[in-house]
């Protein structure tokens, strides 16, 4: 047993011998140390106190934790991993003892782990973090498959392995994985421009939208409205956009921590900002639900995979490579896998997006305050020439119209 200072108490036999030795020293030293301070009496009292504090536990007494069955411990660890709010909540249990470490890495426990339990920061990325994510993915954790797939595909540039992990999550009806695969198909990510498969992208978007993914539903509405990868149906596309806006608003209003006033979205004015050049069909008092960009509500919390990619490329100077751009939406983090892969804003040409969903979110967050026509933007910079009219006219750039 240890004291607060870290000093170990001696065993009973050792303590008794020490006390006897101290007593003998006291009697033998009286003839030689007359007139000098004597500390042997104090040492004797300390030894007696230590003797009383020695543990008197019975031999053969077992630890109650060791008597718990493995099934019960695994069930408790499953609850812990599924409710962990950060990686340390789960990792601290694994390093407690050998038994918890072994049972904590059980496939059933790892399959229940929440996204926040392996929300690793980019500056803490290591081989051990990679192995832990791989263990969770091998255990069948769809969130781990999606997170590791995004990291491998975009950050580690292991396209095949990353896509296969996202496909594994998509097979388990993981909506973000389905939508990410749709973005890859729309952009032809990891390949050339000819590798775009618009029909596959629409099919993946439809599946993710069916599972309740708001960004996928908005993307599907734009595809139907523009005839992009599917037969054009403006009415059905507008209906999907209204549904996406309504779901987005309902998700915010149902969250008690959103801080959004109940009627704040009703006071939205489509002509409040001078740069807004997209009049509503219903006039100035139109409902924001009918807008392509939805209501003026706070942005949803970014997925841990998106935050990781944002931090990863921020550490590397905010670029994915020579001439490669990042999605301008701060909560996305996706980089281009080839030059001119993403589509630029057709009005200002200063921003580029990997998808319509990122465009809509970034418009509400900041871009509607910054977007200006190309001519005005060029004049303010003091530049001119024929290059001003070339926005969206590059070989790989598709025009992204904000409408």
Tab-separated table of C-alpha atoms in Angstrom:
chain	number	residue	atom	x	y	z
A	1	UNK	CA	0.000	0.000	0.000
A	2	UNK	CA	1.295	3.505	-0.830
A	3	UNK	CA	0.952	6.789	0.987
A	4	UNK	CA	0.070	10.083	-0.657
A	5	UNK	CA	3.775	10.760	-1.102
A	6	UNK	CA	4.192	7.509	-2.951
A	7	UNK	CA	6.125	5.762	-0.145
A	8	UNK	CA	5.236	2.116	0.262
A	9	UNK	CA	4.268	0.842	3.704
A	10	UNK	CA	6.417	-2.093	4.853
A	11	UNK	CA	4.914	-5.481	5.447
A	12	UNK	CA	3.891	-6.536	8.942
A	13	UNK	CA	6.988	-8.548	9.660
A	14	UNK	CA	9.268	-5.854	8.339
A	15	UNK	CA	7.461	-3.197	10.400
A	16	UNK	CA	7.803	-5.223	13.618
A	17	UNK	CA	11.521	-5.801	13.028
A	18	UNK	CA	11.984	-2.111	12.306
A	19	UNK	CA	10.246	-1.176	15.559
A	20	UNK	CA	12.354	-3.628	17.576
A	21	UNK	CA	15.506	-2.291	15.958
A	22	UNK	CA	14.491	1.278	16.792
A	23	UNK	CA	13.860	0.295	20.419
A	24	UNK	CA	17.238	-1.426	20.663
A	25	UNK	CA	18.929	1.653	19.234
A	26	UNK	CA	17.207	3.787	21.831
A	27	UNK	CA	18.491	1.723	24.760
A	28	UNK	CA	21.973	1.265	23.380
A	29	UNK	CA	22.535	4.894	22.448
A	30	UNK	CA	21.607	6.477	25.777
A	31	UNK	CA	25.132	6.043	27.173
A	32	UNK	CA	26.808	7.594	24.167
A	33	UNK	CA	24.432	10.429	23.210
A	34	UNK	CA	23.715	12.171	26.481
A	35	UNK	CA	22.723	15.783	25.955
A	36	UNK	CA	21.994	15.292	22.231
A	37	UNK	CA	18.478	15.168	20.672
A	38	UNK	CA	17.139	11.642	20.455
A	39	UNK	CA	14.959	10.762	17.439
A	40	UNK	CA	14.580	7.057	18.143
A	41	UNK	CA	11.379	7.537	20.152
A	42	UNK	CA	9.735	9.284	17.222
A	43	UNK	CA	10.897	6.583	14.848
A	44	UNK	CA	9.377	3.983	17.159
A	45	UNK	CA	5.999	5.754	17.158
A	46	UNK	CA	6.054	5.992	13.361
A	47	UNK	CA	6.764	2.300	13.119
A	48	UNK	CA	3.846	1.539	15.445
A	49	UNK	CA	1.565	3.712	13.308
A	50	UNK	CA	2.715	2.001	10.132
A	51	UNK	CA	2.111	-1.340	11.776
A	52	UNK	CA	-1.519	-0.409	12.431
A	53	UNK	CA	-2.009	0.754	8.844
A	54	UNK	CA	-0.787	-2.478	7.285
A	55	UNK	CA	-3.558	-4.167	5.332
A	56	UNK	CA	-5.299	-6.976	7.175
A	57	UNK	CA	-7.045	-8.467	4.172
A	58	UNK	CA	-7.702	-12.168	4.208
A	59	UNK	CA	-5.756	-14.425	1.938
A	60	UNK	CA	-7.663	-15.829	-1.026
A	61	UNK	CA	-10.039	-12.853	-1.282
A	62	UNK	CA	-10.860	-12.240	-4.995
A	63	UNK	CA	-11.431	-8.957	-6.869
A	64	UNK	CA	-15.133	-8.365	-7.575
A	65	UNK	CA	-14.368	-6.962	-11.037
A	66	UNK	CA	-12.662	-10.188	-12.043
A	67	UNK	CA	-15.792	-12.109	-11.054
A	68	UNK	CA	-17.969	-10.213	-13.562
A	69	UNK	CA	-18.798	-12.239	-16.683
A	70	UNK	CA	-17.348	-11.085	-19.991
A	71	UNK	CA	-20.777	-10.671	-21.567
A	72	UNK	CA	-21.786	-8.106	-18.946
A	73	UNK	CA	-18.548	-6.136	-19.331
A	74	UNK	CA	-18.876	-6.158	-23.126
A	75	UNK	CA	-22.460	-4.889	-22.841
A	76	UNK	CA	-21.289	-2.001	-20.637
A	77	UNK	CA	-18.443	-1.187	-23.019
A	78	UNK	CA	-20.882	-1.165	-25.960
A	79	UNK	CA	-22.964	1.467	-24.165
A	80	UNK	CA	-19.835	3.476	-23.451
A	81	UNK	CA	-18.469	3.360	-27.012
A	82	UNK	CA	-21.832	4.276	-28.532
A	83	UNK	CA	-22.254	7.291	-26.232
A	84	UNK	CA	-18.658	8.561	-26.156
A	85	UNK	CA	-18.406	12.286	-26.879
A	86	UNK	CA	-14.677	12.255	-27.704
A	87	UNK	CA	-11.952	9.632	-28.327
A	88	UNK	CA	-10.525	10.006	-24.810
A	89	UNK	CA	-13.803	8.797	-23.267
A	90	UNK	CA	-13.206	5.407	-24.820
A	91	UNK	CA	-9.396	5.272	-24.949
A	92	UNK	CA	-9.061	5.955	-21.207
A	93	UNK	CA	-11.014	2.784	-20.513
A	94	UNK	CA	-8.790	0.709	-22.797
A	95	UNK	CA	-5.631	1.726	-20.935
A	96	UNK	CA	-7.083	0.976	-17.471
A	97	UNK	CA	-6.192	-2.698	-17.302
A	98	UNK	CA	-5.420	-5.650	-19.511
A	99	UNK	CA	-8.903	-7.130	-19.292
A	100	UNK	CA	-10.671	-3.928	-20.296
A	101	UNK	CA	-8.202	-3.471	-23.133
A	102	UNK	CA	-8.945	-6.923	-24.472
A	103	UNK	CA	-12.718	-6.681	-24.121
A	104	UNK	CA	-12.775	-3.069	-25.353
A	105	UNK	CA	-11.322	-4.172	-28.685
A	106	UNK	CA	-14.011	-6.807	-29.110
A	107	UNK	CA	-15.684	-6.623	-32.509
A	108	UNK	CA	-19.110	-6.072	-30.950
A	109	UNK	CA	-17.850	-3.062	-28.970
A	110	UNK	CA	-16.068	-1.531	-31.971
A	111	UNK	CA	-19.085	-2.030	-34.215
A	112	UNK	CA	-21.180	0.141	-31.850
A	113	UNK	CA	-18.639	2.971	-31.550
A	114	UNK	CA	-20.065	6.425	-32.236
A	115	UNK	CA	-18.501	8.798	-34.800
A	116	UNK	CA	-17.226	11.036	-31.994
A	117	UNK	CA	-15.313	8.164	-30.406
A	118	UNK	CA	-12.936	8.081	-33.390
A	119	UNK	CA	-13.158	11.768	-34.369
A	120	UNK	CA	-9.379	12.096	-34.634
A	121	UNK	CA	-7.788	15.462	-35.329
A	122	UNK	CA	-5.525	15.762	-38.340
A	123	UNK	CA	-2.504	16.870	-36.324
A	124	UNK	CA	-2.852	13.734	-34.147
A	125	UNK	CA	-2.993	11.331	-37.099
A	126	UNK	CA	-0.672	8.364	-36.675
A	127	UNK	CA	-0.315	4.711	-37.577
A	128	UNK	CA	-2.009	3.690	-34.332
A	129	UNK	CA	-4.997	5.931	-35.124
A	130	UNK	CA	-5.126	4.416	-38.592
A	131	UNK	CA	-5.089	0.896	-37.115
A	132	UNK	CA	-7.848	1.735	-34.642
A	133	UNK	CA	-10.070	3.060	-37.432
A	134	UNK	CA	-9.279	-0.034	-39.471
A	135	UNK	CA	-10.298	-2.274	-36.547
A	136	UNK	CA	-13.613	-0.433	-36.252
A	137	UNK	CA	-14.192	-0.700	-40.006
A	138	UNK	CA	-13.371	-4.422	-40.013
A	139	UNK	CA	-15.848	-4.889	-37.161
A	140	UNK	CA	-18.629	-3.616	-39.432
A	141	UNK	CA	-18.915	-0.054	-38.125
A	142	UNK	CA	-20.448	1.892	-41.022
A	143	UNK	CA	-19.346	5.270	-39.641
A	144	UNK	CA	-15.754	4.051	-39.364
A	145	UNK	CA	-15.898	2.694	-42.925
A	146	UNK	CA	-17.115	6.062	-44.194
A	147	UNK	CA	-14.616	8.116	-42.169
A	148	UNK	CA	-11.615	5.979	-43.076
A	149	UNK	CA	-12.796	5.801	-46.687
A	150	UNK	CA	-12.938	9.597	-46.975
A	151	UNK	CA	-9.503	9.950	-45.355
A	152	UNK	CA	-7.940	7.394	-47.664
A	153	UNK	CA	-9.631	8.662	-50.812
A	154	UNK	CA	-8.986	12.392	-50.405
A	155	UNK	CA	-6.123	12.749	-47.879
A	156	UNK	CA	-3.958	9.666	-48.361
A	157	UNK	CA	-4.826	9.515	-52.104
A	158	UNK	CA	-5.551	5.798	-51.921
A	159	UNK	CA	-8.535	6.015	-54.264
A	160	UNK	CA	-9.362	2.338	-54.641
A	161	UNK	CA	-9.275	1.443	-50.948
A	162	UNK	CA	-11.141	4.617	-49.965
A	163	UNK	CA	-13.908	4.057	-52.495
A	164	UNK	CA	-14.312	0.427	-51.448
A	165	UNK	CA	-14.678	1.409	-47.786
A	166	UNK	CA	-17.312	4.022	-48.664
A	167	UNK	CA	-19.087	1.404	-50.773
A	168	UNK	CA	-19.034	-0.965	-47.793
A	169	UNK	CA	-20.726	1.715	-45.687
A	170	UNK	CA	-23.194	2.462	-48.494
A	171	UNK	CA	-24.215	-1.204	-48.620
A	172	UNK	CA	-25.224	-0.795	-44.971
A	173	UNK	CA	-27.556	2.075	-46.028
A	174	UNK	CA	-25.245	4.783	-44.687
A	175	UNK	CA	-26.683	7.965	-46.203
A	176	UNK	CA	-23.522	10.172	-46.056
A	177	UNK	CA	-21.527	7.433	-47.786
A	178	UNK	CA	-24.141	7.148	-50.529
A	179	UNK	CA	-24.081	10.895	-51.058
A	180	UNK	CA	-20.259	11.030	-51.110
A	181	UNK	CA	-20.188	8.314	-53.755
A	182	UNK	CA	-22.726	10.349	-55.730
A	183	UNK	CA	-20.437	13.405	-55.587
A	184	UNK	CA	-17.557	11.227	-56.815
A	185	UNK	CA	-19.674	10.028	-59.732
A	186	UNK	CA	-20.857	13.555	-60.614
A	187	UNK	CA	-17.308	14.929	-60.627
A	188	UNK	CA	-15.457	11.882	-61.906
A	189	UNK	CA	-13.184	12.149	-58.863
A	190	UNK	CA	-10.086	10.007	-58.974
A	191	UNK	CA	-10.201	9.769	-62.764
A	192	UNK	CA	-10.613	11.930	-65.834
A	193	UNK	CA	-13.519	14.068	-66.987
A	194	UNK	CA	-14.772	11.201	-69.134
A	195	UNK	CA	-15.177	9.049	-66.004
A	196	UNK	CA	-18.210	11.042	-64.879
A	197	UNK	CA	-21.317	8.875	-64.511
A	198	UNK	CA	-24.286	11.187	-64.063
A	199	UNK	CA	-26.875	8.428	-64.017
A	200	UNK	CA	-25.057	6.583	-61.246
A	201	UNK	CA	-24.768	9.838	-59.318
A	202	UNK	CA	-28.508	10.479	-59.583
A	203	UNK	CA	-29.294	6.916	-58.472
A	204	UNK	CA	-27.018	7.223	-55.430
A	205	UNK	CA	-28.531	10.622	-54.594
A	206	UNK	CA	-32.033	9.189	-54.798
A	207	UNK	CA	-31.104	6.385	-52.404
A	208	UNK	CA	-29.477	8.790	-49.919
A	209	UNK	CA	-32.459	11.168	-50.173
A	210	UNK	CA	-34.807	8.274	-49.445
A	211	UNK	CA	-32.804	7.651	-46.244
A	212	UNK	CA	-33.338	11.278	-45.189
A	213	UNK	CA	-30.113	12.956	-46.302
A	214	UNK	CA	-30.983	16.638	-46.841
A	215	UNK	CA	-28.034	17.512	-49.092
A	216	UNK	CA	-28.786	14.528	-51.324
A	217	UNK	CA	-32.429	15.582	-51.591
A	218	UNK	CA	-31.395	19.114	-52.579
A	219	UNK	CA	-28.912	17.762	-55.125
A	220	UNK	CA	-31.577	15.488	-56.589
A	221	UNK	CA	-33.960	18.440	-56.888
A	222	UNK	CA	-31.397	20.432	-58.855
A	223	UNK	CA	-30.689	17.447	-61.117
A	224	UNK	CA	-34.377	17.123	-61.952
A	225	UNK	CA	-34.779	20.865	-62.385
A	226	UNK	CA	-31.779	21.156	-64.727
A	227	UNK	CA	-32.070	17.779	-66.460
A	228	UNK	CA	-28.617	16.802	-65.148
A	229	UNK	CA	-28.230	13.024	-65.444
A	230	UNK	CA	-31.985	12.487	-65.559
A	231	UNK	CA	-34.922	13.587	-67.685
A	232	UNK	CA	-35.813	17.181	-66.862
A	233	UNK	CA	-38.828	17.674	-64.631
A	234	UNK	CA	-38.943	21.201	-63.231
A	235	UNK	CA	-42.076	20.684	-61.146
A	236	UNK	CA	-40.734	17.564	-59.429
A	237	UNK	CA	-37.373	19.213	-58.912
A	238	UNK	CA	-38.955	22.222	-57.218
A	239	UNK	CA	-40.959	19.889	-54.989
A	240	UNK	CA	-37.778	18.131	-53.858
A	241	UNK	CA	-36.105	21.469	-53.135
A	242	UNK	CA	-39.055	22.553	-50.980
A	243	UNK	CA	-38.888	19.220	-49.135
A	244	UNK	CA	-35.162	19.670	-48.509
A	245	UNK	CA	-35.720	23.190	-47.147
A	246	UNK	CA	-38.570	21.992	-44.915
A	247	UNK	CA	-36.482	19.129	-43.525
A	248	UNK	CA	-33.571	21.457	-42.901
A	249	UNK	CA	-35.796	23.898	-41.021
A	250	UNK	CA	-37.450	21.112	-39.019
A	251	UNK	CA	-34.043	19.728	-37.981
A	252	UNK	CA	-33.004	23.141	-36.636
A	253	UNK	CA	-36.275	23.941	-34.881
A	254	UNK	CA	-36.343	20.511	-33.214
A	255	UNK	CA	-32.912	21.166	-31.718
A	256	UNK	CA	-33.333	23.071	-28.428
A	257	UNK	CA	-29.709	24.291	-28.579
A	258	UNK	CA	-30.033	25.888	-32.007
A	259	UNK	CA	-30.734	29.357	-30.595
A	260	UNK	CA	-32.888	30.261	-33.603
A	261	UNK	CA	-35.980	32.396	-32.820
A	262	UNK	CA	-39.179	30.695	-33.854
A	263	UNK	CA	-40.104	33.330	-36.465
A	264	UNK	CA	-36.632	34.390	-37.561
A	265	UNK	CA	-36.868	32.458	-40.797
A	266	UNK	CA	-40.223	34.053	-41.634
A	267	UNK	CA	-38.684	37.532	-41.767
A	268	UNK	CA	-36.279	36.542	-44.520
A	269	UNK	CA	-36.300	39.032	-47.399
A	270	UNK	CA	-34.952	37.736	-50.740
A	271	UNK	CA	-34.086	41.323	-51.791
A	272	UNK	CA	-32.486	42.435	-48.519
A	273	UNK	CA	-28.966	42.333	-49.914
A	274	UNK	CA	-27.986	44.367	-52.997
A	275	UNK	CA	-25.965	41.472	-54.415
A	276	UNK	CA	-28.996	39.175	-54.450
A	277	UNK	CA	-30.094	39.056	-58.048
A	278	UNK	CA	-32.455	36.093	-57.965
A	279	UNK	CA	-36.024	37.354	-57.462
A	280	UNK	CA	-38.571	34.983	-56.089
A	281	UNK	CA	-41.515	33.972	-58.197
A	282	UNK	CA	-43.830	35.072	-55.403
A	283	UNK	CA	-42.385	38.599	-55.115
A	284	UNK	CA	-40.464	40.185	-52.276
A	285	UNK	CA	-42.621	38.566	-49.594
A	286	UNK	CA	-42.011	35.025	-50.858
A	287	UNK	CA	-41.481	32.230	-48.373
A	288	UNK	CA	-37.834	31.161	-47.988
A	289	UNK	CA	-38.943	27.544	-48.273
A	290	UNK	CA	-39.390	28.194	-52.003
A	291	UNK	CA	-35.800	29.362	-52.388
A	292	UNK	CA	-33.159	27.094	-53.871
A	293	UNK	CA	-30.984	27.930	-50.883
A	294	UNK	CA	-33.529	27.265	-48.158
A	295	UNK	CA	-34.161	29.192	-44.970
A	296	UNK	CA	-31.661	31.390	-43.202
A	297	UNK	CA	-30.832	28.847	-40.485
A	298	UNK	CA	-27.529	27.878	-38.823
A	299	UNK	CA	-25.377	25.422	-40.740
A	300	UNK	CA	-25.494	21.815	-39.536
A	301	UNK	CA	-22.562	20.394	-37.625
A	302	UNK	CA	-19.865	19.116	-39.956
A	303	UNK	CA	-19.162	15.393	-40.037
A	304	UNK	CA	-15.913	14.309	-38.292
A	305	UNK	CA	-14.549	13.181	-41.678
A	306	UNK	CA	-15.151	16.639	-43.153
A	307	UNK	CA	-13.516	18.336	-40.168
A	308	UNK	CA	-10.520	16.021	-40.495
A	309	UNK	CA	-10.067	16.857	-44.176
A	310	UNK	CA	-10.401	20.591	-43.497
A	311	UNK	CA	-7.692	20.406	-40.816
A	312	UNK	CA	-5.536	18.093	-42.938
A	313	UNK	CA	-5.280	20.490	-45.875
A	314	UNK	CA	-5.099	23.570	-43.630
A	315	UNK	CA	-1.922	22.133	-42.116
A	316	UNK	CA	-0.570	21.707	-45.656
A	317	UNK	CA	-1.116	25.308	-46.657
A	318	UNK	CA	-4.767	25.106	-47.689
A	319	UNK	CA	-4.074	23.287	-50.948
A	320	UNK	CA	-4.368	19.692	-52.093
A	321	UNK	CA	-1.509	20.037	-54.578
A	322	UNK	CA	-0.261	22.051	-57.487
A	323	UNK	CA	-3.241	23.753	-59.148
A	324	UNK	CA	-5.809	21.776	-57.139
A	325	UNK	CA	-8.512	23.669	-55.282
A	326	UNK	CA	-10.549	22.912	-52.192
A	327	UNK	CA	-14.326	23.194	-51.994
A	328	UNK	CA	-15.098	26.754	-50.885
A	329	UNK	CA	-17.645	25.575	-48.327
A	330	UNK	CA	-15.746	25.599	-45.027
A	331	UNK	CA	-17.608	22.592	-43.657
A	332	UNK	CA	-16.804	20.302	-46.594
A	333	UNK	CA	-13.038	19.803	-46.918
A	334	UNK	CA	-13.144	17.934	-50.228
A	335	UNK	CA	-10.237	18.666	-52.584
A	336	UNK	CA	-10.016	18.313	-56.328
A	337	UNK	CA	-8.389	15.135	-57.590
A	338	UNK	CA	-7.575	16.759	-60.941
A	339	UNK	CA	-7.431	20.318	-62.212
A	340	UNK	CA	-10.747	22.102	-62.906
A	341	UNK	CA	-12.776	19.296	-61.370
A	342	UNK	CA	-15.097	21.468	-59.282
A	343	UNK	CA	-17.591	23.957	-60.681
A	344	UNK	CA	-17.216	27.678	-60.098
A	345	UNK	CA	-19.793	30.313	-59.304
A	346	UNK	CA	-20.976	31.663	-62.661
A	347	UNK	CA	-21.503	35.177	-61.242
A	348	UNK	CA	-18.189	36.004	-59.572
A	349	UNK	CA	-15.950	33.056	-60.436
A	350	UNK	CA	-14.150	33.489	-57.108
A	351	UNK	CA	-15.458	30.345	-55.407
A	352	UNK	CA	-15.845	26.714	-56.440
A	353	UNK	CA	-17.921	23.885	-55.056
A	354	UNK	CA	-17.960	20.104	-55.249
A	355	UNK	CA	-21.763	19.948	-55.234
A	356	UNK	CA	-24.969	21.967	-55.225
A	357	UNK	CA	-25.426	21.232	-51.537
A	358	UNK	CA	-22.131	22.879	-50.617
A	359	UNK	CA	-23.052	25.838	-52.832
A	360	UNK	CA	-26.395	26.298	-51.044
A	361	UNK	CA	-24.852	26.053	-47.570
A	362	UNK	CA	-21.979	28.416	-48.369
A	363	UNK	CA	-24.363	30.919	-49.973
A	364	UNK	CA	-26.328	31.235	-46.748
A	365	UNK	CA	-23.220	31.341	-44.569
A	366	UNK	CA	-21.119	33.958	-46.339
A	367	UNK	CA	-21.130	34.020	-50.128
A	368	UNK	CA	-24.357	35.997	-50.579
A	369	UNK	CA	-22.584	38.898	-48.843
A	370	UNK	CA	-19.486	38.606	-51.061
A	371	UNK	CA	-20.744	37.557	-54.485
A	372	UNK	CA	-20.449	40.294	-57.106
A	373	UNK	CA	-20.627	40.246	-60.911
A	374	UNK	CA	-17.380	39.581	-62.736
A	375	UNK	CA	-17.117	43.109	-64.185
A	376	UNK	CA	-17.502	44.767	-60.774
A	377	UNK	CA	-15.136	42.303	-59.167
A	378	UNK	CA	-12.482	42.925	-61.814
A	379	UNK	CA	-12.847	46.713	-61.593
A	380	UNK	CA	-12.354	46.666	-57.834
A	381	UNK	CA	-9.130	44.724	-58.243
A	382	UNK	CA	-7.925	47.119	-60.904
A	383	UNK	CA	-7.631	44.428	-63.532
A	384	UNK	CA	-9.316	44.108	-66.857
A	385	UNK	CA	-9.028	42.426	-70.208
A	386	UNK	CA	-10.619	39.538	-72.002
A	387	UNK	CA	-9.986	37.126	-69.121
A	388	UNK	CA	-12.916	38.646	-67.223
A	389	UNK	CA	-15.418	36.909	-69.437
A	390	UNK	CA	-13.845	33.510	-69.140
A	391	UNK	CA	-15.416	32.516	-65.837
A	392	UNK	CA	-16.778	29.010	-66.053
A	393	UNK	CA	-15.453	28.605	-69.533
A	394	UNK	CA	-12.478	26.425	-68.748
A	395	UNK	CA	-12.043	22.960	-70.127
A	396	UNK	CA	-13.174	21.225	-66.974
A	397	UNK	CA	-15.312	23.870	-65.346
A	398	UNK	CA	-19.070	23.471	-65.503
A	399	UNK	CA	-21.097	26.600	-64.906
A	400	UNK	CA	-22.779	26.549	-61.486
A	401	UNK	CA	-25.668	28.993	-61.656
A	402	UNK	CA	-27.082	30.314	-58.396
A	403	UNK	CA	-30.756	30.291	-59.082
